[in-house]
Short mmCIF file of C-alpha atoms in Angstrom, two decimals:
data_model
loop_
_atom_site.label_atom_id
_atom_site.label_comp_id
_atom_site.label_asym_id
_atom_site.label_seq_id
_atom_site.Cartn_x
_atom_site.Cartn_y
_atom_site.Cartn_z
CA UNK A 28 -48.07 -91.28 133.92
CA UNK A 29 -49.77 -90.86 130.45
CA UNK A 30 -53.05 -91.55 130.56
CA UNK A 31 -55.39 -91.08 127.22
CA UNK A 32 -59.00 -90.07 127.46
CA UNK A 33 -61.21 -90.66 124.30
CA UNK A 34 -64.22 -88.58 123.83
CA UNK A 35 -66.14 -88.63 120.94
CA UNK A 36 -66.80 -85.24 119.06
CA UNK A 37 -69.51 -83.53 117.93
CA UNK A 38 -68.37 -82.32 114.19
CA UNK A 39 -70.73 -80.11 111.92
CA UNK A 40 -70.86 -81.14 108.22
CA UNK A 41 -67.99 -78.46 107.47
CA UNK A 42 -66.02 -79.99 110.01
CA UNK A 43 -66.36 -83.20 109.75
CA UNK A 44 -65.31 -82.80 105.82
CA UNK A 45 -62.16 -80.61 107.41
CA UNK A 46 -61.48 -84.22 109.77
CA UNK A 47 -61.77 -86.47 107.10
CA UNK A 48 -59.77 -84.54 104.62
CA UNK A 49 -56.91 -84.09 107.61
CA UNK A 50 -57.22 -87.85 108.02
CA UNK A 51 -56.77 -88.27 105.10
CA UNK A 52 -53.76 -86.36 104.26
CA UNK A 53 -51.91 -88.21 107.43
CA UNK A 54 -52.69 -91.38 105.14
CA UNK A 55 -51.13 -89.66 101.85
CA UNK A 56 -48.21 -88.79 103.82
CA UNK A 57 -47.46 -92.06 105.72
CA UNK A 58 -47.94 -93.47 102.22
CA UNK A 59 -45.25 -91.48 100.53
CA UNK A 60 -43.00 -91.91 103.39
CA UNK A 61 -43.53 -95.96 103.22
CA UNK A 62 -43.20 -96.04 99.75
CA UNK A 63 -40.32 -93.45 100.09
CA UNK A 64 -38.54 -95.51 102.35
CA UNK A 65 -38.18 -99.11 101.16
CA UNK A 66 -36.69 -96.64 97.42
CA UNK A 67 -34.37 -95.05 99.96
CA UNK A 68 -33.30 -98.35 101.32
CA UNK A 69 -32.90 -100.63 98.21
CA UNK A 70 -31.14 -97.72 96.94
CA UNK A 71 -28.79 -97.50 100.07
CA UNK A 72 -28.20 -101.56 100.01
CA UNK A 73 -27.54 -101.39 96.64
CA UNK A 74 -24.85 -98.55 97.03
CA UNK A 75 -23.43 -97.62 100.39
CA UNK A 76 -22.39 -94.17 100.26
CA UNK A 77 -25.97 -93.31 99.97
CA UNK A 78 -27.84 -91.86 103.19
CA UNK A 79 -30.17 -94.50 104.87
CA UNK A 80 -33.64 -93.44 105.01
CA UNK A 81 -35.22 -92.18 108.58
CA UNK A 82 -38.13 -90.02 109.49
CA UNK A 83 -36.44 -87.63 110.61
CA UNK A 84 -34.88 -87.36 106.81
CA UNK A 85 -38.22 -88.40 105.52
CA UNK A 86 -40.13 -84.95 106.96
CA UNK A 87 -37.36 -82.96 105.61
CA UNK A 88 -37.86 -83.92 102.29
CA UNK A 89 -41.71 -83.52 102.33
CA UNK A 90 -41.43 -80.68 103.52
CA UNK A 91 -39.06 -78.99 100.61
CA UNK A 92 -41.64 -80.58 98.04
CA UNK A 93 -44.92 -80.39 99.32
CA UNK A 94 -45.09 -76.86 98.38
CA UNK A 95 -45.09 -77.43 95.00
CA UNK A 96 -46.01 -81.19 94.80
CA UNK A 97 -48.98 -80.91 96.92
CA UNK A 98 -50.22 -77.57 97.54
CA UNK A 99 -53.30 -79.11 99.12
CA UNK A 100 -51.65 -80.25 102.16
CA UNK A 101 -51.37 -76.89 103.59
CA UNK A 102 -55.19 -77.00 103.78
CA UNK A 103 -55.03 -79.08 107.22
CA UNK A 104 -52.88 -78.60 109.51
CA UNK A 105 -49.24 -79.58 109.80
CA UNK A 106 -49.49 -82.06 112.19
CA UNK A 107 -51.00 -84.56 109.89
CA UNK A 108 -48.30 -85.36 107.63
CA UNK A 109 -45.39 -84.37 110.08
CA UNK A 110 -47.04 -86.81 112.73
CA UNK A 111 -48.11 -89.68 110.59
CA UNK A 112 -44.28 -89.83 109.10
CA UNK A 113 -43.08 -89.79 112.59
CA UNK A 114 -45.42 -93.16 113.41
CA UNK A 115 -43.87 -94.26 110.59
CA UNK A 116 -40.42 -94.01 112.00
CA UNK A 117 -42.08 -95.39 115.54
CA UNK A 118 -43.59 -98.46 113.29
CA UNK A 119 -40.09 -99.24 111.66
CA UNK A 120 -38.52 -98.79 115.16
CA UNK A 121 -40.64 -101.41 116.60
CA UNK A 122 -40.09 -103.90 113.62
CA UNK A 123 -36.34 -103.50 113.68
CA UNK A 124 -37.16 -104.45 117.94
CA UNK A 125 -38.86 -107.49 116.81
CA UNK A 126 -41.79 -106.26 118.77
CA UNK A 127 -43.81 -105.63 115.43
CA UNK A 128 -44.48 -106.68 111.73
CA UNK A 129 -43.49 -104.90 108.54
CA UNK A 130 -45.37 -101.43 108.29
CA UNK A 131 -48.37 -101.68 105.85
CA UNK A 132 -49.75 -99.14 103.58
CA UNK A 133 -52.63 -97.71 105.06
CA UNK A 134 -56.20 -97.20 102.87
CA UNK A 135 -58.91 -95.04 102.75
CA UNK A 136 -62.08 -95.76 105.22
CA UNK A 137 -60.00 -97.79 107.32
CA UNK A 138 -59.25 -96.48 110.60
CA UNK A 139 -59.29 -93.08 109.37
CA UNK A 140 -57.08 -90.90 111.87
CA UNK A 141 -54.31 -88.17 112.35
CA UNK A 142 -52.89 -86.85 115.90
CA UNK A 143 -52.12 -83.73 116.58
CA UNK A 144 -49.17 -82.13 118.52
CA UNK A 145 -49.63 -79.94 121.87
CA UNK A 146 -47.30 -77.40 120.79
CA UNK B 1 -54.27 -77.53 119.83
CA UNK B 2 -56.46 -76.17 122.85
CA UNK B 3 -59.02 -78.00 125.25
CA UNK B 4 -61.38 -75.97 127.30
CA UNK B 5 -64.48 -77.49 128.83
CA UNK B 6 -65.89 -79.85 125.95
CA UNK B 7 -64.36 -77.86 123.51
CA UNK B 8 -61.28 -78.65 121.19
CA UNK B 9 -59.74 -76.46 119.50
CA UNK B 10 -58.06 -77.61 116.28
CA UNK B 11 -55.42 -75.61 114.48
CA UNK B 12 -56.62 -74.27 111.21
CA UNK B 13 -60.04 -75.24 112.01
CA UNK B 14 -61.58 -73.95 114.94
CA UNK B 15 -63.58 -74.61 118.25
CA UNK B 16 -64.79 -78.30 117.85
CA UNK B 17 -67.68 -79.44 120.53
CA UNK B 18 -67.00 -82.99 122.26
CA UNK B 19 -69.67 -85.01 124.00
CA UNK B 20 -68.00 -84.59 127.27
CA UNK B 21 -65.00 -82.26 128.98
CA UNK B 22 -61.57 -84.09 129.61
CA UNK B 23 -61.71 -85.65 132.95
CA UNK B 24 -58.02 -85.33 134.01
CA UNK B 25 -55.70 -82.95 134.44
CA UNK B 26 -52.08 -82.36 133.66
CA UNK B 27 -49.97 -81.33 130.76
CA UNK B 28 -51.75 -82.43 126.99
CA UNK B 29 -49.04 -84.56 125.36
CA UNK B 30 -51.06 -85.05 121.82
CA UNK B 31 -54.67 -86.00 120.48
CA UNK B 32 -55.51 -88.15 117.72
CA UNK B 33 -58.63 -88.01 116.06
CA UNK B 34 -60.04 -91.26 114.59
CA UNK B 35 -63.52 -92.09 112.88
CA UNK B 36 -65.25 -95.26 114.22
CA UNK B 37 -68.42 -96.15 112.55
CA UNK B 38 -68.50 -92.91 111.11
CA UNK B 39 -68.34 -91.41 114.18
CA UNK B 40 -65.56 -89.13 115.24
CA UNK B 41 -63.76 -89.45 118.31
CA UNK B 42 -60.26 -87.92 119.73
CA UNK B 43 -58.13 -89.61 122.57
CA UNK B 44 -56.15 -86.77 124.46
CA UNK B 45 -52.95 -87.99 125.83
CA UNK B 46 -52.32 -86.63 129.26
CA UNK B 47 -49.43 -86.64 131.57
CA UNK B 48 -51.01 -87.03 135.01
CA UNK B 49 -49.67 -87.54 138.39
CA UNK B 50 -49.24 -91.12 139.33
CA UNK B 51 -53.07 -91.87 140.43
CA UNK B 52 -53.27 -92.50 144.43
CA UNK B 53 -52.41 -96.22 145.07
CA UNK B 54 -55.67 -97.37 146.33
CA UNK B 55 -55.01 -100.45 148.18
CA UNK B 56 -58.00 -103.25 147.72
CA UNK B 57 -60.60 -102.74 150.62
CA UNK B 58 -59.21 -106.22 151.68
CA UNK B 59 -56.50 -108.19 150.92
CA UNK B 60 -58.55 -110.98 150.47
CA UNK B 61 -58.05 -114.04 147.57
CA UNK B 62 -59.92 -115.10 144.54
CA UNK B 63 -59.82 -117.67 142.11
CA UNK B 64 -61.97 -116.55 139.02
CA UNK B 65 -62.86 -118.61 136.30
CA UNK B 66 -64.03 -117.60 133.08
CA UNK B 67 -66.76 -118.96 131.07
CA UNK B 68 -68.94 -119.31 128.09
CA UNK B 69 -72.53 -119.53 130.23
CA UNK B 70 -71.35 -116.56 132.87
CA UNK B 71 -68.38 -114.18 132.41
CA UNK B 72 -66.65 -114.94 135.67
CA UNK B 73 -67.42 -117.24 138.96
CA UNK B 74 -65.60 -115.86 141.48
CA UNK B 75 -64.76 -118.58 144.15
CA UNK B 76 -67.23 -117.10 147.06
CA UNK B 77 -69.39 -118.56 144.43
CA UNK B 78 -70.86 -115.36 143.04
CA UNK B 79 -71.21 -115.59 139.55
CA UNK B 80 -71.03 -112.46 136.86
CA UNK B 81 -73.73 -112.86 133.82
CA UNK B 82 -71.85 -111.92 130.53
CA UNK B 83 -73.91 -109.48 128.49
CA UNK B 84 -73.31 -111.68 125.26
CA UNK B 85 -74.04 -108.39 122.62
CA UNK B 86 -72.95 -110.41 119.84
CA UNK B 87 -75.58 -113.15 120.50
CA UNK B 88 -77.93 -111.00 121.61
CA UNK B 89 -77.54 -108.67 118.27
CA UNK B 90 -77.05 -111.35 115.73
CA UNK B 91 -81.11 -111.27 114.37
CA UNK B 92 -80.29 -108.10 113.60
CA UNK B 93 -76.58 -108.48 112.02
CA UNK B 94 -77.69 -110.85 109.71
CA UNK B 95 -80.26 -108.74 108.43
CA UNK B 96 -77.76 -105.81 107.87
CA UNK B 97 -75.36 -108.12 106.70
CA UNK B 98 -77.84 -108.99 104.34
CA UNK B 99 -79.28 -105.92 103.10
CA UNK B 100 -75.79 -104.63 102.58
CA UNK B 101 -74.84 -107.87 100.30
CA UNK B 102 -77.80 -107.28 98.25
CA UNK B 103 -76.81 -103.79 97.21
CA UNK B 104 -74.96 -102.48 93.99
CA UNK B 105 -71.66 -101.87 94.18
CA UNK B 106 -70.25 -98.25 94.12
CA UNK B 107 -74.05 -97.10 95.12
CA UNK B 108 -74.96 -94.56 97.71
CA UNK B 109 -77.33 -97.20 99.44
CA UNK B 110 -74.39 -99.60 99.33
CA UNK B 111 -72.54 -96.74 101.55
CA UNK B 112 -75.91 -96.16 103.82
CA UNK B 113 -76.09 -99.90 104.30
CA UNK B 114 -72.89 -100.15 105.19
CA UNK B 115 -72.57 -97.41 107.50
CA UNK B 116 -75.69 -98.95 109.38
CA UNK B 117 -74.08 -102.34 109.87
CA UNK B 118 -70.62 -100.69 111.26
CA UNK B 119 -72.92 -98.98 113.56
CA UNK B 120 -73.97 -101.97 115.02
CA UNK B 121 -70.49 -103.72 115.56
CA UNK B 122 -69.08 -100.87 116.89
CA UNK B 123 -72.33 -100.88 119.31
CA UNK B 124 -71.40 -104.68 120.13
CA UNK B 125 -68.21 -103.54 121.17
CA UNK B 126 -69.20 -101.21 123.34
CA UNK B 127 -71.56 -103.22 124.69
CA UNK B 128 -68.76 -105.72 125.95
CA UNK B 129 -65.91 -103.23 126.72
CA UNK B 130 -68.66 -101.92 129.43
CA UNK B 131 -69.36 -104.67 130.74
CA UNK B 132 -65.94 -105.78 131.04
CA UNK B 133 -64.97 -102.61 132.83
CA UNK B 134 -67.14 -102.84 134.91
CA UNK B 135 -66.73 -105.99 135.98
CA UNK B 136 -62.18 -105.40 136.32
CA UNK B 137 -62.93 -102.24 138.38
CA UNK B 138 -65.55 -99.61 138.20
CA UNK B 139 -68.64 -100.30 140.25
CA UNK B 140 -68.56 -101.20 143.90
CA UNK B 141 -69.27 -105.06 142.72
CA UNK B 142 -65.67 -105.14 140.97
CA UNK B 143 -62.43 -107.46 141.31
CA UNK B 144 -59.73 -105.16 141.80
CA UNK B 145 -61.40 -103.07 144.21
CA UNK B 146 -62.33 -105.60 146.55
CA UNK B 147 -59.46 -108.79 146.09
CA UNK B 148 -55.60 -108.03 146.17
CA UNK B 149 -55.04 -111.18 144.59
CA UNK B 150 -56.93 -112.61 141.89
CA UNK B 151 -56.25 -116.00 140.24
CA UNK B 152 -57.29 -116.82 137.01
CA UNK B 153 -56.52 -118.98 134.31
CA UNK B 154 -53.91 -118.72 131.84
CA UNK B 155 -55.76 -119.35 128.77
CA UNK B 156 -55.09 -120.44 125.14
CA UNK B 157 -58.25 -118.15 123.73
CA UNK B 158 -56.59 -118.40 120.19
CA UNK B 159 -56.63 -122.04 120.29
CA UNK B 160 -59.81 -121.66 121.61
CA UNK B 161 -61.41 -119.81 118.77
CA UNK B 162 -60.09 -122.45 116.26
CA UNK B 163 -63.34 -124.44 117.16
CA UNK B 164 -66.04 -123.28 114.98
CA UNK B 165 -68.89 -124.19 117.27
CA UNK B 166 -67.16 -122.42 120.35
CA UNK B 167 -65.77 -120.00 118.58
CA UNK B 168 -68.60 -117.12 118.56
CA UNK B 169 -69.72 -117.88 122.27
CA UNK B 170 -66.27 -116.94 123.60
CA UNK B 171 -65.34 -114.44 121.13
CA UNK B 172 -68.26 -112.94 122.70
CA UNK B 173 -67.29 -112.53 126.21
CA UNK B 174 -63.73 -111.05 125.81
CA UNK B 175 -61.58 -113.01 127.50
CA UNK B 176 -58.48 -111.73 126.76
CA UNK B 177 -59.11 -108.32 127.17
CA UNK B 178 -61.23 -108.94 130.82
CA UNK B 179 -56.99 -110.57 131.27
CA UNK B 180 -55.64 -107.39 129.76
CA UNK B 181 -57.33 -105.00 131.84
CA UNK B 182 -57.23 -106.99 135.04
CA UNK B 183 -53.59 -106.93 135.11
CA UNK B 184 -53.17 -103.51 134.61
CA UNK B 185 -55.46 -102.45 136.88
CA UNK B 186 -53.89 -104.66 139.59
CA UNK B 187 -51.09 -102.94 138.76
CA UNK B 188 -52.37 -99.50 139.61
CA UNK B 189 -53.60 -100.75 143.13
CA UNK B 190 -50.07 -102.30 143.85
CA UNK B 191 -52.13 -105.70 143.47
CA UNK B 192 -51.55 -109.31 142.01
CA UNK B 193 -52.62 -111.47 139.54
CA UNK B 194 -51.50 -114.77 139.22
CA UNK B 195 -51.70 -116.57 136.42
CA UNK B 196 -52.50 -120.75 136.73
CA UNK B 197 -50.46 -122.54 134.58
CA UNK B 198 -51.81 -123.53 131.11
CA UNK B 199 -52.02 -127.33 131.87
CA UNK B 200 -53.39 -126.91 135.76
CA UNK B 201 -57.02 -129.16 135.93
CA UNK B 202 -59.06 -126.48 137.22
CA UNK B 203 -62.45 -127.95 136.11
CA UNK B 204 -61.82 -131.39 136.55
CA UNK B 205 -60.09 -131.86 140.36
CA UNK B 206 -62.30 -131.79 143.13
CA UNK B 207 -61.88 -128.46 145.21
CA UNK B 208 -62.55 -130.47 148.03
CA UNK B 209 -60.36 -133.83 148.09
CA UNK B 210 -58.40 -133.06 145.66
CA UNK B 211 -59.49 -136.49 143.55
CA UNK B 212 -59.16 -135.86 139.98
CA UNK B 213 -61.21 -137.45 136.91
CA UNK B 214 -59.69 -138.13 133.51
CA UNK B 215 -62.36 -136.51 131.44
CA UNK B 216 -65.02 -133.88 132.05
CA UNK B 217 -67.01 -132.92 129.06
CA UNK B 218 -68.06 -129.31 128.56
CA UNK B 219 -71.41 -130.05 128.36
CA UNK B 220 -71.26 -131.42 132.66
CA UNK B 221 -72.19 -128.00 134.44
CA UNK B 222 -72.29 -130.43 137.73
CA UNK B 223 -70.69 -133.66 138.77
CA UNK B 224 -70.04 -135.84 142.08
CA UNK B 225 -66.73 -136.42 143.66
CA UNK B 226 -66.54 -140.21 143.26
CA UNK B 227 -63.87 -140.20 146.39
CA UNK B 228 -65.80 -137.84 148.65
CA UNK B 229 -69.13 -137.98 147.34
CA UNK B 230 -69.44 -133.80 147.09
CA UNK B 231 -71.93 -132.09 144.67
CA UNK B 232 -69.95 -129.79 142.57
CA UNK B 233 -70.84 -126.80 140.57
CA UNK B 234 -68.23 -127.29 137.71
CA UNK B 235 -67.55 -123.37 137.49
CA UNK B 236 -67.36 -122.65 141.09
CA UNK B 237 -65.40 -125.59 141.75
CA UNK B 238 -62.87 -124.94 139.20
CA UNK B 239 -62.84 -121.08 140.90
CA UNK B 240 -62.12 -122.94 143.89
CA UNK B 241 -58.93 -124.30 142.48
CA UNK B 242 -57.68 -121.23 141.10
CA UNK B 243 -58.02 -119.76 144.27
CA UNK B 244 -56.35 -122.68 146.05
CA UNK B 245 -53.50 -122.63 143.38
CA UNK B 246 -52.70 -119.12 144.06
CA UNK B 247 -52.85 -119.24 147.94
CA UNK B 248 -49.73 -122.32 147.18
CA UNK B 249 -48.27 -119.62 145.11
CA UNK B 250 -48.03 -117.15 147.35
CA UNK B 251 -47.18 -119.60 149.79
CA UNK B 252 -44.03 -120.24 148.00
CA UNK B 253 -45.06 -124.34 147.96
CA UNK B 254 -45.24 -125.71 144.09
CA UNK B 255 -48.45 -126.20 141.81
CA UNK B 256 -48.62 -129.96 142.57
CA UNK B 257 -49.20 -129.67 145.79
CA UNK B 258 -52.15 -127.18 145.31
CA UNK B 259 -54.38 -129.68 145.58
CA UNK B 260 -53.73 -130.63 148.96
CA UNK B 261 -54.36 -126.39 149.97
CA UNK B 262 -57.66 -126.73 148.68
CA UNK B 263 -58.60 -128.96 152.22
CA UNK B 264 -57.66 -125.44 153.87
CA UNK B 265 -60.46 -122.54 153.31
CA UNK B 266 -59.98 -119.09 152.39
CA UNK B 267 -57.95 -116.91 154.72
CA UNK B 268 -56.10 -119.96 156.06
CA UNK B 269 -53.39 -119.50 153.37
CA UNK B 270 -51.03 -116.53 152.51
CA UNK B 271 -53.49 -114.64 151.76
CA UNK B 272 -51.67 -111.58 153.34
CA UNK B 273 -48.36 -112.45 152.45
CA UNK B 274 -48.62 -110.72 148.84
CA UNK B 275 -45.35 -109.37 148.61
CA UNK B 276 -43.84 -112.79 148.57
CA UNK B 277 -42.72 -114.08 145.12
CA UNK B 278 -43.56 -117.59 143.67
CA UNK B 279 -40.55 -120.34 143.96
CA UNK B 280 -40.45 -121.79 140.77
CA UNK B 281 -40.22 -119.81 137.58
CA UNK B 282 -43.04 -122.09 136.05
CA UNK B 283 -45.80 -120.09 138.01
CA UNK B 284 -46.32 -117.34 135.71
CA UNK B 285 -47.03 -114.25 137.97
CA UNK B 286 -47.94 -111.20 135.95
CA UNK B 287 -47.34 -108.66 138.12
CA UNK B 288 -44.94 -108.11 141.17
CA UNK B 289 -45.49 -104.89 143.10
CA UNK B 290 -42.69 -102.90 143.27
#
């Protein structure tokens, strides 16, 4: 059984700045993947030979460019953006189930987060 | 990503202290970090044994209405005082409110301000979510420690909140979360909650004849059975219907007659007979044990 446990942490002002800037980084990434996604899809509906857009895809391609594109998100750790993109996926899952709405863009200072991966 | 004692260790940035050590064990699936009021917190996933199924200490019956005044009448007749933090705070969220309305746009005292008032909601919340645990399970004075069944109403709180001078008063009390967390909770003790059905006259049929009156306003807390002549309490007779509702449920007899199973007093019905499902597919029962 999974069972989550929420604690709250005690952060000094360097790492608090480190948590916000992670948090913030998931939100850049889910962002690009969002906005990458619905180019990737009008581009597939418009022609189908072209490969439909998944997360799985999606973190591929971030990963080849983020290098160069945005150095700074080898700052935080690589959970953020690898994690947030596969939400994404989890989001679009559940609206294709009919068990959710549309994903949104997410903004800044609202529910701030990023999850991390035991591995 | 590490946890040892109230300590988490973050990739890339080091030891981080939390306010308390994780309290279960098993394999760490994932964390995610989230900021609340400014406030950080992270929920750790873990993959824990199934928890022992605790069976209620009896397998006793309740009906339990909700309400506006109290959070919950059970129908022994105990009642459960709400700790209304929203009306109890509201002095001091308008002044926030206030302060943070009056301040520049863009400015660093527009931030302060409005760090101060997400303080205070996020303290209202917490004020109710303990409360409301509480009161679905964790002190010895809780519901699914003590009833297998529980009764309650299946209520339209959306509808509900559509009327603006009800609206704050039940926001307040939570009522479909206290519904949320009662039916999982049942769950985990191989429990069950039944769920009245939308249109069943809790309030307004007497627990005791079954004699029911057109209209009730809200504002009657008590009334007299014109056929039997009974004092009722409105709350702990509308309890008492619940309960009498589920006991025909269990029963396997259909809602109309539940009126008539009201004559017979707790521990007269089916009360042990939990495994049995409802007949008719109009009883809404949340949860079945397996």
């Amino acid at each position: 059984m999974l069972t989550a446990h929420r604690i709250a942490l005690d952060p000094n002002n360097r790492q608090s700045t480190w948590l916000a800037r992670a948090a913030g980084t998931a939100r850049f990434a889910w962002n690009w993947a969002l906005d990458e996604w619905q180019r990737q899809y009008a581009a597939w509906k418009a022609d189908n030979r072209r490969p439909r857009p998944s997360e799985a895809a999606l973190r591929r391609q971030l990963n080849a460019i983020k290098r160069e594109q945005f150095p700074w998100m080898l700052e935080v750790t690589k959970c953020a953006p690898q994690m947030a993109i596969m939400q994404l996926g989890r989001a679009f899952g559940n609206f294709f189930a009919g068990r959710a709405r549309y994903p949104k863009f997410r903004r800044k200072g609202v529910d701030d987060r990023f999850t991390l991966s035991n591995d | 990503m590490k946890v040892s004692g109230s300590h988490i260790r973050i990739p890339k940035l080091g030891w981080v202290r939390m306010r308390e050590p994780l309290r279960f064990s098993g394999k760490i699936m994932s964390a995610t970090v989230s900021r609340t009021a400014d406030r950080w917190f992270v929920s750790i996933t873990v993959d824990t044994d199934d928890p022992p199924r605790r069976p209620a200490e009896n397998q006793g019956v309740v009906g339990v209405d909700v309400g506006v005044a109290a959070l919950a009448t059970l129908s022994t007749g105990e009642t459960i005082p709400g700790p209304k933090p929203h009306t109890a705070l509201l002095k001091r969220l308008r002044r926030l409110s206030r302060s943070l309305s009056r301040k520049q746009k863009g400015s660093r005292n527009r931030a302060r301000a409005r760090r101060k008032l997400a303080r205070l909601h996020a303290r209202t919340a917490n004020i109710r979510q303990d409360a409301l645990h509480k009161l679905t399970s964790k002190l010895t004075s809780e519901l699914t420690r003590r009833f297998h069944t529980i009764v309650i109403e299946d209520l339209n709180v959306r509808g509900m909140l559509a009327n603006r001078r009800l609206a704050r008063s039940i926001a307040d009390m939570g009522w479909g979360e206290f519904r949320r967390q009662l039916e999982y909770k049942a769950a985990r003790r191989g429990g069950l909650v039944v769920a009245a059905d939308r249109f069943f006259a809790s309030s307004r049929t007497c627990s005791a004849c079954g004699h029911q009156l057109e209209v009730l306003p809200l504002s009657v807390r008590r009334w007299r059975c014109r056929a039997c002549g009974i004092l009722h309490d409105r709350d702990v007779n509308a309890a008492r219907n619940l309960l009498a509702y589920g006991l025909a449920v269990l029963n396997g007899s259909t809602a109309s007659s539940a009126g008539c199973q009201a004559c017979g007093e707790e521990g007269s019905g089916g009360g042990r007979k939990a495994v049995v499902k409802p007949a008719s597919t109009k009883q809404e029962v949340s949860f079945v044990p397996a």
